[in-house]
PDB file of C-alpha atoms in Angstrom:
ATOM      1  CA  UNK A   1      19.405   8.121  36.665  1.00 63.00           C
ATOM      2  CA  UNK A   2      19.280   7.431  40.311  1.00 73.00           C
ATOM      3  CA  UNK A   3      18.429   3.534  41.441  1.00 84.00           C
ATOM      4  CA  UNK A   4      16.625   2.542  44.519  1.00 84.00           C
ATOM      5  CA  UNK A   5      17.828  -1.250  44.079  1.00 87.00           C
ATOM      6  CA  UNK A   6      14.206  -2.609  44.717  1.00 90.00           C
ATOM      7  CA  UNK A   7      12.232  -4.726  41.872  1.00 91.00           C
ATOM      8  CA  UNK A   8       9.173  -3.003  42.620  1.00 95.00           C
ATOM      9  CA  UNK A   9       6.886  -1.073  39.481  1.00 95.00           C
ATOM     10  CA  UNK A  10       6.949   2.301  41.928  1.00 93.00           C
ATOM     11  CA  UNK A  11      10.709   2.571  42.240  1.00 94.00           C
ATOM     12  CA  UNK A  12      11.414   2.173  38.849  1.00 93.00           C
ATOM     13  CA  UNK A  13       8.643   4.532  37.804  1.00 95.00           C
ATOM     14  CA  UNK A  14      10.392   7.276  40.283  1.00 94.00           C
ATOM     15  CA  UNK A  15      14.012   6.338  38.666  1.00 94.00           C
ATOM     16  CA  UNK A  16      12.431   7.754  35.550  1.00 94.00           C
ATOM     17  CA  UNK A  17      10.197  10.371  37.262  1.00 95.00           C
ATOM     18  CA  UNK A  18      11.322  11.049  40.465  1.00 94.00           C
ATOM     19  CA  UNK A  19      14.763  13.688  39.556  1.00 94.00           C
ATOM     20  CA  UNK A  20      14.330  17.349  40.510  1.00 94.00           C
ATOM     21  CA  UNK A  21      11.773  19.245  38.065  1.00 97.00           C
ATOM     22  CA  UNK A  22      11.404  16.280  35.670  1.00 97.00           C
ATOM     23  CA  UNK A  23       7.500  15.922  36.456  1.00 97.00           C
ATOM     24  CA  UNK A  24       7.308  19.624  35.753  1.00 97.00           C
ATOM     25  CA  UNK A  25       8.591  19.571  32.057  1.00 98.00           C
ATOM     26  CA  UNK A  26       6.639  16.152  31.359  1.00 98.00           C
ATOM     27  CA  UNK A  27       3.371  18.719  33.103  1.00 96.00           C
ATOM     28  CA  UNK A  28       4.408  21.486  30.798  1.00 96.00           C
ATOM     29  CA  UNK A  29       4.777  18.820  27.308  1.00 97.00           C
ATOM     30  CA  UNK A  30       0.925  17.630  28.320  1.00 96.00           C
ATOM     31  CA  UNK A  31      -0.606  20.704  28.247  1.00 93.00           C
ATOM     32  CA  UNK A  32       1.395  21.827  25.156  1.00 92.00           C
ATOM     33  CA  UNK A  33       4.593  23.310  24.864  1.00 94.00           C
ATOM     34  CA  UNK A  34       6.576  21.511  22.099  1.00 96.00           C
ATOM     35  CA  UNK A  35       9.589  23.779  22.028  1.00 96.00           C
ATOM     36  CA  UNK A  36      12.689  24.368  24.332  1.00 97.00           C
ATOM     37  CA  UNK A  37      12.223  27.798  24.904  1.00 96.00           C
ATOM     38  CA  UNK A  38       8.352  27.533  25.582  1.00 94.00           C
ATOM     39  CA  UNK A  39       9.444  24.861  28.165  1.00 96.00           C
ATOM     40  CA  UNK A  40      12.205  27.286  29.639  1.00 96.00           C
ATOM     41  CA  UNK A  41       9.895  30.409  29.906  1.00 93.00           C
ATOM     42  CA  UNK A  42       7.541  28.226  31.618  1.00 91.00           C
ATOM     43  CA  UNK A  43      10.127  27.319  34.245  1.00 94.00           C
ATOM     44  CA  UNK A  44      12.420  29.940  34.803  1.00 92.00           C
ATOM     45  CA  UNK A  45      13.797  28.318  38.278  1.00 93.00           C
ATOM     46  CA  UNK A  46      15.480  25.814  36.055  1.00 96.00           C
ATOM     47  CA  UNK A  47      18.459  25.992  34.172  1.00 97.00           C
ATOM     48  CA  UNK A  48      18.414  25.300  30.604  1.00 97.00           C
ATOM     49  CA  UNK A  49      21.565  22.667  30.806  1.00 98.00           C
ATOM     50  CA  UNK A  50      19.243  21.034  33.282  1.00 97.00           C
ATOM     51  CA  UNK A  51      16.337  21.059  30.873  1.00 98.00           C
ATOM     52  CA  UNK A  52      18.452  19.693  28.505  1.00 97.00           C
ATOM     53  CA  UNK A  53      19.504  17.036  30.511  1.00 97.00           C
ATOM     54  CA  UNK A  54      15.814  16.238  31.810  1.00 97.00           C
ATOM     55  CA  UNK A  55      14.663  15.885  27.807  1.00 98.00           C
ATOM     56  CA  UNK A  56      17.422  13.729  27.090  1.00 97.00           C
ATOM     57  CA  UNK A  57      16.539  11.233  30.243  1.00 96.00           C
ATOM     58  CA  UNK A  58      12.815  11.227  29.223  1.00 97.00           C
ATOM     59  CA  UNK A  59      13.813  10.844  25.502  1.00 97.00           C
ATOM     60  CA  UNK A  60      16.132   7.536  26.437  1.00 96.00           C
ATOM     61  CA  UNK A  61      13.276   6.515  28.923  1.00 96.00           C
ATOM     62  CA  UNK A  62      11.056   6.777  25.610  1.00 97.00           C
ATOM     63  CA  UNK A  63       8.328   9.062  27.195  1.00 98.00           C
ATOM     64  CA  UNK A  64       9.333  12.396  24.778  1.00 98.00           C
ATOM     65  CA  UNK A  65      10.081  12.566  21.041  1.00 98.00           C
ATOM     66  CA  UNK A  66      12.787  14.822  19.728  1.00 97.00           C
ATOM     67  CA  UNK A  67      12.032  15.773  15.833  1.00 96.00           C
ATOM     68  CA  UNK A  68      12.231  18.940  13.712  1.00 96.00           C
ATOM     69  CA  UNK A  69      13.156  21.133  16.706  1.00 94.00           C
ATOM     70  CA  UNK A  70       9.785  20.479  18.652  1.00 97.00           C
ATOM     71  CA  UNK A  71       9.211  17.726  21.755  1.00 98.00           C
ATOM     72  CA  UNK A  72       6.488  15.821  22.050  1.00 98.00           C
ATOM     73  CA  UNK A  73       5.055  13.872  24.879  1.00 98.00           C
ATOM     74  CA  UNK A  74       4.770   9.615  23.813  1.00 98.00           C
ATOM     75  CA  UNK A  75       1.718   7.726  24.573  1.00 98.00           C
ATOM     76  CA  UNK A  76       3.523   6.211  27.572  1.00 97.00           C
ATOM     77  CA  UNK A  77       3.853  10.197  28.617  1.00 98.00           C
ATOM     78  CA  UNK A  78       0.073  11.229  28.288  1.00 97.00           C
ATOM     79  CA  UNK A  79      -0.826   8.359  29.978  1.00 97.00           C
ATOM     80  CA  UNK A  80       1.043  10.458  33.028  1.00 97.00           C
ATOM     81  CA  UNK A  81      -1.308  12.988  32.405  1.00 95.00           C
ATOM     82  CA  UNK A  82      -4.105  11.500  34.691  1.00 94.00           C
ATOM     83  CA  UNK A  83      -1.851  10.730  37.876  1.00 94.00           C
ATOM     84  CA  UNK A  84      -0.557  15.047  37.280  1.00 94.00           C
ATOM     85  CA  UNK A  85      -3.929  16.197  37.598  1.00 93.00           C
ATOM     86  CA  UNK A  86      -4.564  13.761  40.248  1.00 94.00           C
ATOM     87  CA  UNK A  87      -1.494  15.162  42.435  1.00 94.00           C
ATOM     88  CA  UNK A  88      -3.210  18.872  41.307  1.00 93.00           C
ATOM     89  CA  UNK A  89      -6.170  17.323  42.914  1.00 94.00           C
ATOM     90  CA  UNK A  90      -4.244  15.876  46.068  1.00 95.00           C
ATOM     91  CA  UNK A  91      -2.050  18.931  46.629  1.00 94.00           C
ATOM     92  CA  UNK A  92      -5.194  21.591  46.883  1.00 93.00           C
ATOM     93  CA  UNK A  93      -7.076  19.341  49.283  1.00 94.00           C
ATOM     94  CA  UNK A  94      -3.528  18.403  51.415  1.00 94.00           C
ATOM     95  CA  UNK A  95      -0.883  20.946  50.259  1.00 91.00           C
ATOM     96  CA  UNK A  96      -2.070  24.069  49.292  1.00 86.00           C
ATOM     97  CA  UNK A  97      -2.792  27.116  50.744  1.00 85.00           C
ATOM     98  CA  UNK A  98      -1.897  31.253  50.150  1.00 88.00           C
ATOM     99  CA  UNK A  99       1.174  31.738  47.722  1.00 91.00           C
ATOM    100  CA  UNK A 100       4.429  32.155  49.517  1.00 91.00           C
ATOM    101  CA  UNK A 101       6.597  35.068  47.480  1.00 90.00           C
ATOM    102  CA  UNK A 102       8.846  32.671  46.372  1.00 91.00           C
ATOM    103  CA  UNK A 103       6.218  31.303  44.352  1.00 91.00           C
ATOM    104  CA  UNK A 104       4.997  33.953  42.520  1.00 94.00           C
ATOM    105  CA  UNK A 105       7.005  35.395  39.385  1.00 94.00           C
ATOM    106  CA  UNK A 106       4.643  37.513  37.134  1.00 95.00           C
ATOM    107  CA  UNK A 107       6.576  37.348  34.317  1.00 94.00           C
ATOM    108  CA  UNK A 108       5.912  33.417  34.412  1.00 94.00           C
ATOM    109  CA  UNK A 109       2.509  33.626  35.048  1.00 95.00           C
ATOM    110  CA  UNK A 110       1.777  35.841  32.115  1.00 96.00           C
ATOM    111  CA  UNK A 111       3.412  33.510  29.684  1.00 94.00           C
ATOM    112  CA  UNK A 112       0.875  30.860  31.379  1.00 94.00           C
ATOM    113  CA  UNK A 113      -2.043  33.351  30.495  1.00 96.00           C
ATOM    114  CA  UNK A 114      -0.794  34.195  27.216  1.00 95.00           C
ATOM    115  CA  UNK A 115      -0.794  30.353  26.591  1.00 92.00           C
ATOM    116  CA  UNK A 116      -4.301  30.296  27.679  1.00 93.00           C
ATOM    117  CA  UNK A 117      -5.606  32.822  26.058  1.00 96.00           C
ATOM    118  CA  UNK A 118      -8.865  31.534  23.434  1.00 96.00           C
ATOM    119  CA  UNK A 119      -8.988  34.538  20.525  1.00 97.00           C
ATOM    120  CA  UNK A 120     -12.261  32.973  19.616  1.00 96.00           C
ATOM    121  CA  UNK A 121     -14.904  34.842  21.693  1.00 96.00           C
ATOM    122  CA  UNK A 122     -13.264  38.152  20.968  1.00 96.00           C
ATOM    123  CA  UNK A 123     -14.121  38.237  16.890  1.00 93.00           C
ATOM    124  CA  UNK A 124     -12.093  38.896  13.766  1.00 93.00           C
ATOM    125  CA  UNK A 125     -10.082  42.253  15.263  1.00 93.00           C
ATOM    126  CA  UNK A 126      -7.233  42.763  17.036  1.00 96.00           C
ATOM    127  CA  UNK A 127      -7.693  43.297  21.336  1.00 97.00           C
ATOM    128  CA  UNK A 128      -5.014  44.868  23.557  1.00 98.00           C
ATOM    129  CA  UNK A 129      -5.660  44.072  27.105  1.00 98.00           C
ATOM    130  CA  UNK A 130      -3.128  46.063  29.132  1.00 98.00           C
ATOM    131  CA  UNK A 131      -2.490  43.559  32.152  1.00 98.00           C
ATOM    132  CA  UNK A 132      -1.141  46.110  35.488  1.00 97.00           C
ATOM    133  CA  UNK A 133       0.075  44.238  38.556  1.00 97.00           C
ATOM    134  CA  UNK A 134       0.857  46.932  40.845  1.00 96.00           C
ATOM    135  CA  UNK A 135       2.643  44.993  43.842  1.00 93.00           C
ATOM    136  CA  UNK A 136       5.054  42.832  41.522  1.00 89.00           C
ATOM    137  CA  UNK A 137       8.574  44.157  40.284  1.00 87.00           C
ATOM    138  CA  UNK A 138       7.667  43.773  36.953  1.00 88.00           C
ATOM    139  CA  UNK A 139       3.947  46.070  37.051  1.00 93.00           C
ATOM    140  CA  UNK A 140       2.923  46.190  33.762  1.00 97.00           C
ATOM    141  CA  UNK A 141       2.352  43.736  30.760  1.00 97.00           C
ATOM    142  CA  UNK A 142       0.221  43.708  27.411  1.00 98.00           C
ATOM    143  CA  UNK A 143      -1.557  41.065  25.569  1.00 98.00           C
ATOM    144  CA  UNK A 144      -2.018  41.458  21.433  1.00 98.00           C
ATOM    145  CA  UNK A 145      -4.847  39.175  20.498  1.00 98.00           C
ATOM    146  CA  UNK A 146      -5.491  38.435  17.064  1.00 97.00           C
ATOM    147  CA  UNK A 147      -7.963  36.042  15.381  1.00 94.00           C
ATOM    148  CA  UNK A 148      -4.654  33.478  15.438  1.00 91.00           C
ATOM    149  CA  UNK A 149      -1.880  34.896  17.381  1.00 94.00           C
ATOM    150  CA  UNK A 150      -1.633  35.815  21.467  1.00 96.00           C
ATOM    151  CA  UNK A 151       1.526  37.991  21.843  1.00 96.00           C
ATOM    152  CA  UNK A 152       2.734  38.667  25.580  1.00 97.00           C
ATOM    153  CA  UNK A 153       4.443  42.580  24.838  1.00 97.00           C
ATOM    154  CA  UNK A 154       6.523  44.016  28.124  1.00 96.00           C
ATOM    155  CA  UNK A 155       6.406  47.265  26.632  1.00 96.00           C
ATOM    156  CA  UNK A 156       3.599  49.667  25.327  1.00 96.00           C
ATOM    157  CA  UNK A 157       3.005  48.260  21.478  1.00 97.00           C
ATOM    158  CA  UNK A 158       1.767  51.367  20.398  1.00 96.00           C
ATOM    159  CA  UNK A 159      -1.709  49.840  20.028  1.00 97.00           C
ATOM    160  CA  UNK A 160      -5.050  51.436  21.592  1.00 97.00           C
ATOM    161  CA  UNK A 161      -5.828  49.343  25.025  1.00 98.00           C
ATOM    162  CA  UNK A 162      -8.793  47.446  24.366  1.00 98.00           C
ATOM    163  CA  UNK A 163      -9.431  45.836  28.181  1.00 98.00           C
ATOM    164  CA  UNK A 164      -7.137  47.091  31.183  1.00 98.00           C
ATOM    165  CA  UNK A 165      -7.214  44.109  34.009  1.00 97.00           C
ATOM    166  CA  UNK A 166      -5.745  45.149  37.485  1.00 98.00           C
ATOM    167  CA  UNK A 167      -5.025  42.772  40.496  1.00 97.00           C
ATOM    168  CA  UNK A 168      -2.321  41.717  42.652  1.00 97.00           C
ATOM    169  CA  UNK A 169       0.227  39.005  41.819  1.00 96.00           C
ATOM    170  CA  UNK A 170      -0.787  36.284  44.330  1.00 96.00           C
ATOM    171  CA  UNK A 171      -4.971  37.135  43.779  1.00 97.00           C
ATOM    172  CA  UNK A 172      -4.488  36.343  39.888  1.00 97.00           C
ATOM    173  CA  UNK A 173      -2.314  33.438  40.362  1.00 96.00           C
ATOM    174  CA  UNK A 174      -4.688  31.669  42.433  1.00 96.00           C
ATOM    175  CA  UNK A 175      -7.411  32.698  39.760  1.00 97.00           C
ATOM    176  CA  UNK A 176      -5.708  31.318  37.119  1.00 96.00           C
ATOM    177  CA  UNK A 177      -5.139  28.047  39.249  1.00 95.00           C
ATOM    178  CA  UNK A 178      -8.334  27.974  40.046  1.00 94.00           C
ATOM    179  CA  UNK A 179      -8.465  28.589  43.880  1.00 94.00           C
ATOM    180  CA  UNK A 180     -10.199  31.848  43.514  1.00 95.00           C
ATOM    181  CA  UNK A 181     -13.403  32.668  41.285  1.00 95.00           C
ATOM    182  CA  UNK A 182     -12.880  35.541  38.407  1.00 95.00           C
ATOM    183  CA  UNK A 183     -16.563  36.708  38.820  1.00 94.00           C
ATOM    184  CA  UNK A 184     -16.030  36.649  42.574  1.00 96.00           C
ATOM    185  CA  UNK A 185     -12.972  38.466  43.241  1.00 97.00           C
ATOM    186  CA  UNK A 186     -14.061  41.027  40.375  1.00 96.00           C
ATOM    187  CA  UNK A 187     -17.110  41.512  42.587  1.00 96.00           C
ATOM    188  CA  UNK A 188     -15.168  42.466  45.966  1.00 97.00           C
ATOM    189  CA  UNK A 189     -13.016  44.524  44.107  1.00 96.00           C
ATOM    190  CA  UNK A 190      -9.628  42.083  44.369  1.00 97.00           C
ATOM    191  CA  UNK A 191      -9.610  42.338  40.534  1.00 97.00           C
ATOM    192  CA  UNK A 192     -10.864  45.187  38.360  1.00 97.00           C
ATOM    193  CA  UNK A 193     -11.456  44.851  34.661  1.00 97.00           C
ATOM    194  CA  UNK A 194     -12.254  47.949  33.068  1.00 97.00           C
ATOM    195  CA  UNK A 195     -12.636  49.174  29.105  1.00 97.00           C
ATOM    196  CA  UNK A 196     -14.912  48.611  26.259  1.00 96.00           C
ATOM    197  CA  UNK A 197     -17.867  47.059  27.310  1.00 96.00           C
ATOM    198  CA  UNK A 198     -17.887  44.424  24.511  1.00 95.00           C
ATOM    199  CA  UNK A 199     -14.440  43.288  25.512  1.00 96.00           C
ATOM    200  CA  UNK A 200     -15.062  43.155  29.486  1.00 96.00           C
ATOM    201  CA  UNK A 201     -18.045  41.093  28.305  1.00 96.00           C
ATOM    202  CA  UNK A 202     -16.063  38.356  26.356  1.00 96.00           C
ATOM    203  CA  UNK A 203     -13.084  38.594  27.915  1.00 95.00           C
ATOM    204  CA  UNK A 204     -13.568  35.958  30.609  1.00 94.00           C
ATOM    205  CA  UNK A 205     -14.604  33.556  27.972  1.00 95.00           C
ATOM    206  CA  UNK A 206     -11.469  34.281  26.696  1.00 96.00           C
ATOM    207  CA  UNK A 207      -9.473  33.799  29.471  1.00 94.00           C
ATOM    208  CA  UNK A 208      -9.055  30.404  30.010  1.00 92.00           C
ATOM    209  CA  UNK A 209      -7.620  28.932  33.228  1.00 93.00           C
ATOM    210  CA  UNK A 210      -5.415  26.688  33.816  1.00 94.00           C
ATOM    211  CA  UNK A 211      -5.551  23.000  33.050  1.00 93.00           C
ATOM    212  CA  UNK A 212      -5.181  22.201  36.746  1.00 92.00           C
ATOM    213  CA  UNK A 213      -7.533  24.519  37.580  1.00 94.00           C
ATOM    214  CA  UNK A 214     -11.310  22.151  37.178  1.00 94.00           C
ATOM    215  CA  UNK A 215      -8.659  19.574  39.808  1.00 93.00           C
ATOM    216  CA  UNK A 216      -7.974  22.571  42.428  1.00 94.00           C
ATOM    217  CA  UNK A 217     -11.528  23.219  43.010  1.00 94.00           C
ATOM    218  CA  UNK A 218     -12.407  19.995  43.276  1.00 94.00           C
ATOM    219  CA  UNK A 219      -9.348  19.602  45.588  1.00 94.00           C
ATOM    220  CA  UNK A 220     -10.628  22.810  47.834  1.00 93.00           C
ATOM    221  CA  UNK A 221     -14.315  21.649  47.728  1.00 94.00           C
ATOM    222  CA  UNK A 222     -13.042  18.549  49.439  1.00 92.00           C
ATOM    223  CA  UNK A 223     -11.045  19.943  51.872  1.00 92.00           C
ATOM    224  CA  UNK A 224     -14.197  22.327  52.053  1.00 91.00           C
ATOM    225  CA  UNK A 225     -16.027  19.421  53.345  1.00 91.00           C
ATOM    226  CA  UNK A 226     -13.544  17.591  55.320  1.00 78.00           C
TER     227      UNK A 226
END
């Protein structure tokens, strides 16, 4: 743990905080991952002796649990969770703009989806929705949703393809962050969602954005109006 060698509540806050991709895992324990491979999917930039490291450090700094295989974010942790959604907030008004390439990795952003993915509004049955993203390396991806169970499948499972959902990599990114409108870029053709009717109807429902996303428009509709 780095020291700044100032009695001040800010600098020992970033001693805990402030190391290289710490702030990330603590963001990916609020909104849910418990497990050391859901945190390493999730952040694929990082090595997993460094997330191993990073859990220790917030498990010594008391803000993560370690118990029965599965992490868990303290009270002093969730209490974070305000100040991560207020840099969300900060960093569309101030920091944000169009994806760089660096940025974008679809095989990241469909374990994000799959994450987000409510089963509810899409009934008892099983759903395929065959994801195709034709400018990424990795083009095509399918979703198996079942009344309790979202499976992310990188090849063809066999099953019929309920919902097929095209768009490019850096349009559904910011749609999932929130910067872009589903119903908006489906209507100037960015994204096309095509297949049975019921599912094209529900499906949105069932897509849920991400938890950042209700702090990026706010963020944009501020910059927005200067």
């Amino acid at each position: 743990m780095s020291r700044y060698g100032q009695y001040c509540p800010i600098t020992r806050s970033l001693e805990i905080l402030g190391d290289r991709w710490t702030l990330l895992v603590v963001r990916d324990l609020l909104v849910g991952a418990t497990r050391f491979n859901e945190l390493a999917r999730g952040l694929p930039g990082m090595s997993r002796a460094l997330l191993s490291k990073r859990l220790g450090q917030l498990e010594r700094a008391g803000l993560v649990v370690h118990a029965d295989g599965e992490y868990h974010p303290t009270p002093a942790a969730e209490e974070l969770l305000p100040l991560l959604f207020g840099l969300a907030e900060w960093g569309a008004r101030w920091a944000f703009g169009e994806p760089r390439p660096d940025e974008l990795d679809p095989t990241t952003l469909m374990w994000w989806i799959r994450g987000g993915i409510d089963p509810g509004p899409l009934g008892d049955r099983r759903t395929v929705l065959h994801v195709h993203v034709p400018d990424a390396r990795r083009r095509r991806f399918w979703f198996v949703i079942q009344p309790h169970d979202v499976s992310l499948c990188f090849t063809d499972p066999g099953f019929e393809v309920d919902a097929v959902l095209e768009s490019p990599l850096a349009v559904l990114y910011q749609v999932w962050d929130g910067a872009l409108d589903l119903a908006t870029v489906r209507a100037d053709g960015r994204v096309s969602l095509s297949g049975r009717r019921d599912v094209v109807v529900r499906l949105p429902q069932a897509l849920r954005l991400s938890p950042v996303a209700p702090y990026v428009r706010r963020g944009l509709a501020r910059a927005a109006a200067g």
